[in-house]
Amino acid sequence: MPAFRQVGEKQLPNPVLCMAWSPKRDLIALANTTGELLLHRLAGFQRVWTLPPSEYTGKEITAIAWRPDGKILAFSLGDTKQVVLCDVEKAEILHVFPMQSPVTCMHWMEVIEESSALSSFYNSEDESKLFLPKLPTLPKSYSTTSKIFSEEKSDEILKLLGEVRLNILVLGGNASFVELYAYGMYRIATLEGVLGTCRSLSLSSDLKSLSVITEVRSADDNPEICYVQLDTGLLSDCLPEVTRMARKFTHISTLLQYLHLSLTCMCEAWEDILMQMDLRLTKFVQEKNTSTQVQDEFLELLLWGQSSPELQALLMNQLTVKGLKKLGQSIESSYSSIQKLVISHLQSGSEALLYHLSEVKGMALWKQKFEPLGLDAAAIEGAITAVGSFSLKANELLQISASMTQKDIAFVADFLSEHFSEELFGRKGKYFNVERVGQYLKDEDEDLVSPPNTKGNQWLKFLQDSTHLKGSPLLFPSYPQKSLHFVKRMMENVIEDCLQKPAVIIGKSVKQAIFLPLYNVPESSENTPRLFELPSLWNDKKAKMHYVVFCMPEISPHKLYLLRRGTDPNRYISVIHGDDGNAADQSHYFYSYLDARFYDDEMLTVVLQGSEELNAMRVLAQIPISSSLSCETEFNWEPNLRLDQQSSSIPSQGLVLGNQWRELENMKAQFVAVNGIRKVACVLSTNLRHIRVFEMDVEDEDEEGEGLEATMSSQGQGEEENLEAEGGAGEQEEGEGVFQKSKEHLESEEALDS
């Protein structure tokens, strides 16, 4: 019986650009050329949901990665230079952040190192819940303004926090930059100086090193594939401190997103009808021919029941009785909603921000532990002050909106005097503002048209008269001339500057440990999507090793190489594997490697293509890694040469596959994505449209299969980089892979063909 059971197959309408299996469930995410993000189940390859492209996020997906708990999916957009975090359960976008250049690859890993300090932190991390109330859920209906959420919105934004255990999203681009985001939210390190365009990334689970595959232009302007190992020892040495700091900063980043969405709800509560009223009255002011002021005309109407023809036309023809009643109800509803959002959301979010920033300030004052990470107590104090100013401005808006709900006729005259005076005619000519709440919600840098009246405020008078309290750092500045949006942006900028200093310090501590040029990029692969191309990276968490698997088709398409290196940059261990062929009789045939991915720590999954004698048959196979690493022959890397220039010196070792293979009939298979935890694989065709999915630990009961043998090469360990190639140094042509079938089965195949 053939290995691996096929459980689904589909022809897709659009070519697939990248695909990745969920680490926790039988789900696979696909991105296609139209900018769609699709989620499919293993069984029958059924579609779960589709996230269409949008002008807000972008239309050119360049990479995807799953958070280790499988609840969040990250993808990058090349056209808008953004990274998006999406809720897998509801297909909702939870967070979007910009990048300095397009992201070309990403990797989301989880730290598995344990210590007493980390265990204590994991157990006490939720202490904030003892002091802070639970953040209220956001209103259900808002979607038009934010352009992000299309369904009911509750507390999904808090899903961004995820589990307490540290996980890091690693992003690489084409402008020599690599960035690390703790919990996918907080930028914990910015690495510069990585040569070329990043093709693949893998941060070790012990945080000791980062493996990077880059494409670099050589001196003769040819693209070269290189392996780079970066020493991230500071993250490893300060893991408990890094985890605490990153978790706090992730709380802060999430709260900033929460406040942003709350303010968006407030803007939507201030309904369009108020804007329409504002525009109509502004037009009335601009077109009226009388010399009387607007307030005089409305006061005359209020006191004597008389109005000018222009005002009568405005009230009877444009606003109408029904429209005025609707306007009054909308104003009451809008004010009520805004007050509730200020009290329940803005104030609660601001209090939580102050709490977490105060804890970060406490960390910064513990200089022995946190100063090496770049925490600055003075900068954090500035962020606390900015949050205080935002709270004062929110409270100011609350007072303004409360005063606007008075219905007593005694206040009407004051209202007209305040809001219809000629002093409110703005800098751009005659300007009208129907009420003062809206100006707080406008995202503008200009001063408020109608700032709050502070006359008679005894507290402000006391501060002005006090020589000790005037300008005191203990008091939060209020910025009475600015809008709530302006103060919020100022707060975000201050906190952003405060949070990013550790990213710079940690980034500068990362040093290049090794740079290994591997091979020239073959011309035949120039049109192949880079996301599917080898090399592929893997981190063996138990053995604490980095693995790199790749082919050098210009040297030999029948040879597979495996580079192995310790996660600790001070350990010099490397290995490479390759298939070797002995065409001694007609029962041997040559196969070339099309793709190879790490199934788990002990297995590789490969897609093979047979020779013309086999009608270019495609094969899906599993190759054990451990048995190929027993060769003790040492390979000494010549530092001035690329690997492909010294491939003849790479030692080899044979390996038998047994029954771990399956022919892929009626399919020009080319690429594969696997998940050894879920024991699944997805094979993609050359045209990037035809997909088959398999359960890898179950045999197919419908067909008969046969054994398959292959020879692989491996190399031992040494103080220098040791390489093992799957391809022997025998009498036959080096690096040519051969799979051997039994003569009996070959004869039966010939009989069937005849």
Coordinates of C-alpha atoms in Angstrom, one line a residue, residues 139-511:
P139 CA -19.5 48.7 20.5
K140 CA -21.0 46.2 18.1
S141 CA -21.7 48.4 15.1
Y142 CA -18.8 50.3 13.6
S143 CA -17.1 49.5 10.3
T144 CA -17.2 52.3 7.8
T145 CA -14.7 54.7 9.3
S146 CA -12.1 52.2 10.5
K147 CA -12.1 50.2 7.3
I148 CA -10.8 47.3 9.3
F149 CA -13.6 45.5 11.1
S150 CA -16.7 44.3 9.2
E151 CA -18.4 42.3 11.9
E152 CA -19.5 42.6 15.5
K153 CA -16.6 43.8 17.6
S154 CA -16.2 42.7 21.2
D155 CA -12.9 42.1 22.9
E156 CA -11.1 40.4 20.0
I157 CA -8.4 43.1 20.3
L158 CA -7.3 41.6 23.6
K159 CA -6.5 38.3 21.7
L160 CA -3.3 40.1 20.6
L161 CA -1.8 39.4 24.0
G162 CA -2.0 35.7 23.6
E163 CA -0.1 33.4 26.0
V164 CA 2.4 34.6 28.6
R165 CA 5.2 32.5 27.2
L166 CA 7.4 34.6 25.0
N167 CA 7.0 34.3 21.3
I168 CA 8.8 36.4 18.7
L169 CA 7.7 37.3 15.1
V170 CA 10.9 37.7 13.0
L171 CA 10.6 39.8 9.8
G172 CA 13.1 40.2 7.0
G173 CA 13.1 42.5 4.0
N174 CA 15.0 43.5 0.9
A175 CA 16.7 46.6 2.4
S176 CA 19.3 44.8 4.7
F177 CA 17.0 44.9 7.7
V178 CA 15.6 42.3 10.1
E179 CA 13.2 43.1 12.9
L180 CA 12.0 41.1 15.9
Y181 CA 8.5 41.6 17.4
A182 CA 7.7 40.2 20.8
Y183 CA 4.3 38.6 20.8
G184 CA 3.9 39.9 17.2
M185 CA 3.2 43.4 18.6
Y186 CA 6.3 45.0 20.2
R187 CA 9.4 45.6 18.2
I188 CA 12.1 44.2 20.5
A189 CA 15.1 44.5 18.1
T190 CA 16.0 46.2 14.9
L191 CA 19.0 44.5 13.1
E192 CA 20.9 46.3 10.4
G193 CA 23.8 45.3 8.2
V194 CA 22.4 42.0 7.0
L195 CA 23.6 41.9 3.4
G196 CA 21.2 41.3 0.6
T197 CA 17.6 40.3 0.5
C198 CA 16.3 38.0 3.2
R199 CA 14.9 34.8 1.8
S200 CA 14.3 32.8 4.9
L201 CA 14.6 33.2 8.7
S202 CA 14.8 31.0 11.8
L203 CA 15.3 32.2 15.4
S204 CA 16.5 29.4 17.7
S205 CA 14.1 28.6 20.6
D206 CA 16.9 29.3 23.1
L207 CA 17.3 32.8 21.6
K208 CA 21.1 32.3 21.1
S209 CA 21.2 32.8 17.4
L210 CA 19.3 33.8 14.3
S211 CA 19.8 31.9 11.0
V212 CA 19.2 34.0 7.8
I213 CA 19.3 33.0 4.2
T214 CA 20.1 36.0 2.0
E215 CA 20.4 36.7 -1.7
V216 CA 23.5 38.9 -2.3
R217 CA 24.9 40.4 -5.4
S218 CA 28.4 39.2 -5.9
A219 CA 31.3 41.3 -7.3
D220 CA 30.4 40.2 -10.9
D221 CA 26.7 41.2 -10.2
N222 CA 25.5 37.6 -10.0
P223 CA 23.0 36.7 -7.3
E224 CA 24.4 34.4 -4.6
I225 CA 22.6 32.5 -1.9
C226 CA 24.4 32.9 1.4
Y227 CA 23.9 31.6 5.0
V228 CA 24.3 34.0 7.8
Q229 CA 24.2 33.2 11.6
L230 CA 23.7 36.2 13.9
D231 CA 24.6 36.0 17.6
T232 CA 21.6 37.1 19.7
G233 CA 23.3 36.3 23.0
L234 CA 21.9 39.3 24.8
L235 CA 18.3 38.0 24.3
S236 CA 19.3 34.6 25.7
D237 CA 21.4 35.9 28.6
C238 CA 18.6 38.3 29.7
L239 CA 15.7 36.1 28.9
P240 CA 13.7 36.7 32.1
E241 CA 14.1 40.4 31.8
V242 CA 13.4 40.4 28.1
T243 CA 10.2 38.4 28.7
R244 CA 9.0 40.8 31.4
M245 CA 9.8 43.9 29.4
A246 CA 8.3 42.5 26.2
R247 CA 5.1 41.4 28.0
K248 CA 4.6 44.8 29.5
F249 CA 5.3 46.6 26.2
T250 CA 2.9 44.3 24.5
H251 CA 0.2 45.2 27.0
I252 CA 0.9 48.9 26.2
S253 CA 0.8 48.4 22.5
T254 CA -2.5 46.5 22.8
L255 CA -4.0 49.3 25.0
L256 CA -2.9 51.9 22.4
Q257 CA -4.8 49.9 19.8
Y258 CA -7.8 49.7 22.1
L259 CA -7.8 53.5 22.7
H260 CA -7.5 54.1 18.9
L261 CA -10.5 51.9 18.2
S262 CA -12.5 53.5 21.1
L263 CA -11.8 57.0 19.6
T264 CA -12.9 55.7 16.2
C265 CA -16.2 54.6 17.8
M266 CA -16.6 58.1 19.2
C267 CA -16.1 59.7 15.8
E268 CA -18.8 57.4 14.4
A269 CA -21.1 58.3 17.3
W270 CA -20.8 61.9 16.2
E271 CA -23.0 61.1 13.2
D272 CA -23.0 62.4 9.7
I273 CA -26.1 64.5 10.3
L274 CA -24.1 66.8 12.5
M275 CA -21.6 67.3 9.8
Q276 CA -24.4 68.0 7.3
M277 CA -25.9 70.6 9.7
D278 CA -22.5 72.1 10.1
L279 CA -22.1 72.4 6.3
R280 CA -25.6 73.9 5.7
L281 CA -25.2 76.5 8.4
T282 CA -21.7 77.4 7.1
K283 CA -23.2 77.8 3.6
F284 CA -25.9 80.0 5.1
V285 CA -23.3 82.2 6.8
Q286 CA -21.4 82.6 3.6
E287 CA -24.4 83.4 1.4
K288 CA -26.4 85.7 3.7
N289 CA -26.6 89.3 2.4
T290 CA -27.5 91.1 5.6
S291 CA -25.1 92.8 7.9
T292 CA -26.6 91.3 11.0
Q293 CA -24.8 88.6 12.9
V294 CA -26.0 85.0 12.9
Q295 CA -26.6 85.0 16.6
D296 CA -28.8 88.1 16.2
E297 CA -31.0 86.4 13.6
F298 CA -31.5 83.3 15.7
L299 CA -32.1 85.4 18.9
E300 CA -34.7 87.4 17.0
L301 CA -36.4 84.2 15.9
L302 CA -36.3 82.9 19.5
L303 CA -37.7 86.1 21.1
W304 CA -40.0 87.6 18.5
G305 CA -40.8 84.7 16.1
Q306 CA -39.5 86.6 13.1
S307 CA -36.7 85.6 10.7
S308 CA -35.0 86.9 7.7
P309 CA -35.9 85.3 4.3
E310 CA -32.5 83.5 4.2
L311 CA -33.0 81.9 7.6
Q312 CA -36.6 81.0 6.8
A313 CA -35.4 79.3 3.6
L314 CA -32.8 77.4 5.6
L315 CA -35.3 76.2 8.2
M316 CA -38.2 75.4 5.9
N317 CA -36.6 74.1 2.8
Q318 CA -33.2 72.7 3.8
L319 CA -33.6 71.5 7.4
T320 CA -37.4 71.0 7.5
V321 CA -39.4 70.2 10.7
K322 CA -38.8 66.5 10.4
G323 CA -35.1 67.0 9.8
L324 CA -34.8 69.2 12.9
K325 CA -36.5 66.7 15.1
K326 CA -34.2 64.0 13.8
L327 CA -31.3 66.2 14.3
G328 CA -32.3 66.8 18.0
Q329 CA -32.6 63.1 18.6
S330 CA -29.3 62.4 16.9
I331 CA -27.5 65.0 18.9
E332 CA -28.9 63.6 22.2
S333 CA -27.9 60.0 21.1
S334 CA -24.5 61.1 20.0
Y335 CA -23.7 63.0 23.1
S336 CA -24.9 60.1 25.3
S337 CA -22.7 57.6 23.3
I338 CA -19.7 59.8 23.5
Q339 CA -20.0 60.3 27.2
K340 CA -20.3 56.5 27.8
L341 CA -17.2 55.9 25.6
V342 CA -15.2 58.5 27.4
I343 CA -16.1 57.2 30.8
S344 CA -16.0 53.4 30.1
H345 CA -13.3 53.1 27.4
L346 CA -11.0 56.1 27.3
Q347 CA -10.6 56.5 31.0
S348 CA -10.3 52.8 31.6
G349 CA -7.8 52.4 28.9
S350 CA -5.8 55.4 30.1
E351 CA -5.7 54.0 33.7
A352 CA -4.5 50.7 32.4
L353 CA -1.8 52.5 30.4
L354 CA -0.6 54.4 33.4
Y355 CA -0.5 51.2 35.5
H356 CA 1.7 49.3 33.0
L357 CA 3.9 52.3 32.3
S358 CA 4.5 52.8 36.0
E359 CA 5.6 49.1 36.3
V360 CA 7.9 49.6 33.3
K361 CA 9.4 52.6 35.1
G362 CA 10.0 50.4 38.1
M363 CA 11.9 48.0 35.9
A364 CA 14.0 50.8 34.4
L365 CA 15.0 51.9 37.9
W366 CA 16.4 48.4 38.5
K367 CA 19.4 49.3 36.5
Q368 CA 21.4 46.1 37.2
K369 CA 18.8 44.0 35.4
F370 CA 17.2 46.3 32.8
E371 CA 19.7 49.0 31.9
P372 CA 21.6 46.6 29.5
L373 CA 18.2 46.3 27.6
G374 CA 18.0 50.1 27.1
L375 CA 15.1 51.0 29.4
D376 CA 15.2 54.7 30.2
A377 CA 13.4 55.9 33.3
A378 CA 13.3 59.5 32.2
A379 CA 11.7 58.6 28.8
I380 CA 9.1 56.4 30.5
E381 CA 8.3 59.3 32.8
G382 CA 7.6 61.4 29.7
A383 CA 5.3 58.7 28.4
I384 CA 3.4 58.7 31.7
T385 CA 3.0 62.4 31.5
A386 CA 1.6 62.1 27.9
V387 CA -1.0 59.6 29.1
G388 CA -2.0 61.9 31.9
S389 CA -2.5 64.8 29.4
F390 CA -4.7 62.5 27.3
S391 CA -6.8 61.7 30.3
L392 CA -7.3 65.4 31.0
K393 CA -8.3 66.1 27.5
A394 CA -10.8 63.2 27.6
N395 CA -12.2 64.6 30.8
E396 CA -12.5 68.0 29.1
L397 CA -14.5 66.5 26.3
L398 CA -16.7 64.8 28.8
Q399 CA -17.5 68.1 30.5
I400 CA -18.2 69.8 27.1
S401 CA -20.6 67.0 25.9
A402 CA -22.4 67.0 29.3
S403 CA -23.0 70.8 29.1
M404 CA -24.4 70.3 25.6
T405 CA -27.3 68.1 26.7
Q406 CA -29.1 70.8 28.7
K407 CA -32.6 71.4 27.4
D408 CA -33.6 74.3 29.6
I409 CA -34.7 77.3 27.5
A410 CA -32.6 79.5 29.7
F411 CA -29.4 78.1 28.1
V412 CA -30.5 78.7 24.5
A413 CA -29.4 82.3 24.4
D414 CA -26.0 81.4 25.9
F415 CA -25.7 78.6 23.3
L416 CA -26.5 81.0 20.4
S417 CA -24.1 83.6 21.8
E418 CA -21.2 81.1 22.2
H419 CA -21.7 79.2 18.9
F420 CA -22.9 81.8 16.4
S421 CA -20.6 84.7 17.1
E422 CA -18.5 86.3 14.4
E423 CA -15.4 85.3 16.4
L424 CA -16.0 81.7 15.2
F425 CA -15.5 82.6 11.6
G426 CA -12.4 80.8 10.9
R427 CA -9.1 81.4 9.3
K428 CA -10.3 80.1 6.0
G429 CA -13.0 82.7 5.7
K430 CA -16.4 82.5 7.3
Y431 CA -16.6 79.4 9.4
F432 CA -19.5 77.9 11.5
N433 CA -19.4 75.1 14.1
V434 CA -22.7 73.8 15.3
E435 CA -21.3 72.5 18.6
R436 CA -18.0 72.2 20.3
V437 CA -17.9 68.4 20.7
G438 CA -17.1 67.7 17.0
Q439 CA -14.0 69.9 17.0
Y440 CA -12.4 67.5 19.6
L441 CA -12.9 64.6 17.3
K442 CA -11.3 66.1 14.2
D443 CA -7.9 64.8 13.4
E444 CA -6.3 68.1 12.7
D445 CA -3.2 70.0 13.9
E446 CA -4.9 73.3 14.1
D447 CA -6.1 74.8 17.4
L448 CA -9.7 74.4 18.5
V449 CA -12.0 76.9 17.0
S450 CA -13.9 77.2 20.3
P451 CA -11.6 76.3 23.2
P452 CA -13.0 75.7 26.6
N453 CA -13.8 78.8 28.7
T454 CA -11.5 78.8 31.7
K455 CA -12.6 82.1 33.2
G456 CA -13.5 81.7 36.8
N457 CA -11.6 78.3 37.2
Q458 CA -10.2 78.6 40.6
W459 CA -7.8 75.7 40.2
L460 CA -6.1 77.2 37.2
K461 CA -5.9 80.6 38.9
F462 CA -4.3 78.9 41.9
L463 CA -1.7 77.2 39.7
Q464 CA -0.9 80.5 37.9
D465 CA -0.4 82.3 41.2
S466 CA 1.7 79.6 42.7
T467 CA 5.4 79.9 42.1
H468 CA 6.0 76.3 43.2
L469 CA 3.3 74.5 41.2
K470 CA 3.6 76.5 38.0
G471 CA 5.4 74.2 35.6
S472 CA 5.7 71.4 38.1
P473 CA 6.6 67.9 36.7
L474 CA 4.0 66.5 39.1
L475 CA 1.2 68.1 37.1
F476 CA 0.0 66.9 33.7
P477 CA -0.2 69.6 31.0
S478 CA -3.7 70.0 29.6
Y479 CA -3.2 71.6 26.1
P480 CA -6.5 73.5 26.2
Q481 CA -6.1 74.7 22.6
K482 CA -5.7 71.2 21.0
S483 CA -8.2 68.5 20.0
L484 CA -8.4 65.1 21.6
H485 CA -7.1 63.5 18.4
F486 CA -4.0 65.8 18.5
V487 CA -3.2 64.9 22.1
K488 CA -3.7 61.2 21.3
R489 CA -1.2 61.3 18.5
M490 CA 1.2 63.2 20.7
M491 CA 0.8 60.5 23.4
E492 CA 1.4 57.7 20.8
N493 CA 4.6 59.3 19.5
V494 CA 6.0 59.8 23.0
I495 CA 5.2 56.2 23.9
E496 CA 6.6 54.9 20.6
D497 CA 9.9 56.7 21.2
C498 CA 10.0 55.3 24.7
L499 CA 9.4 51.7 23.6
Q500 CA 11.8 51.8 20.7
K501 CA 15.0 52.6 22.6
P502 CA 15.4 49.0 23.8
A503 CA 14.9 47.8 20.2
V504 CA 17.9 49.9 19.1
I505 CA 20.1 48.8 22.0
I506 CA 19.3 45.1 21.6
G507 CA 19.7 45.4 17.8
K508 CA 23.2 46.9 18.2
S509 CA 24.2 44.0 20.5
V510 CA 23.5 41.4 17.7
K511 CA 26.7 40.5 15.8

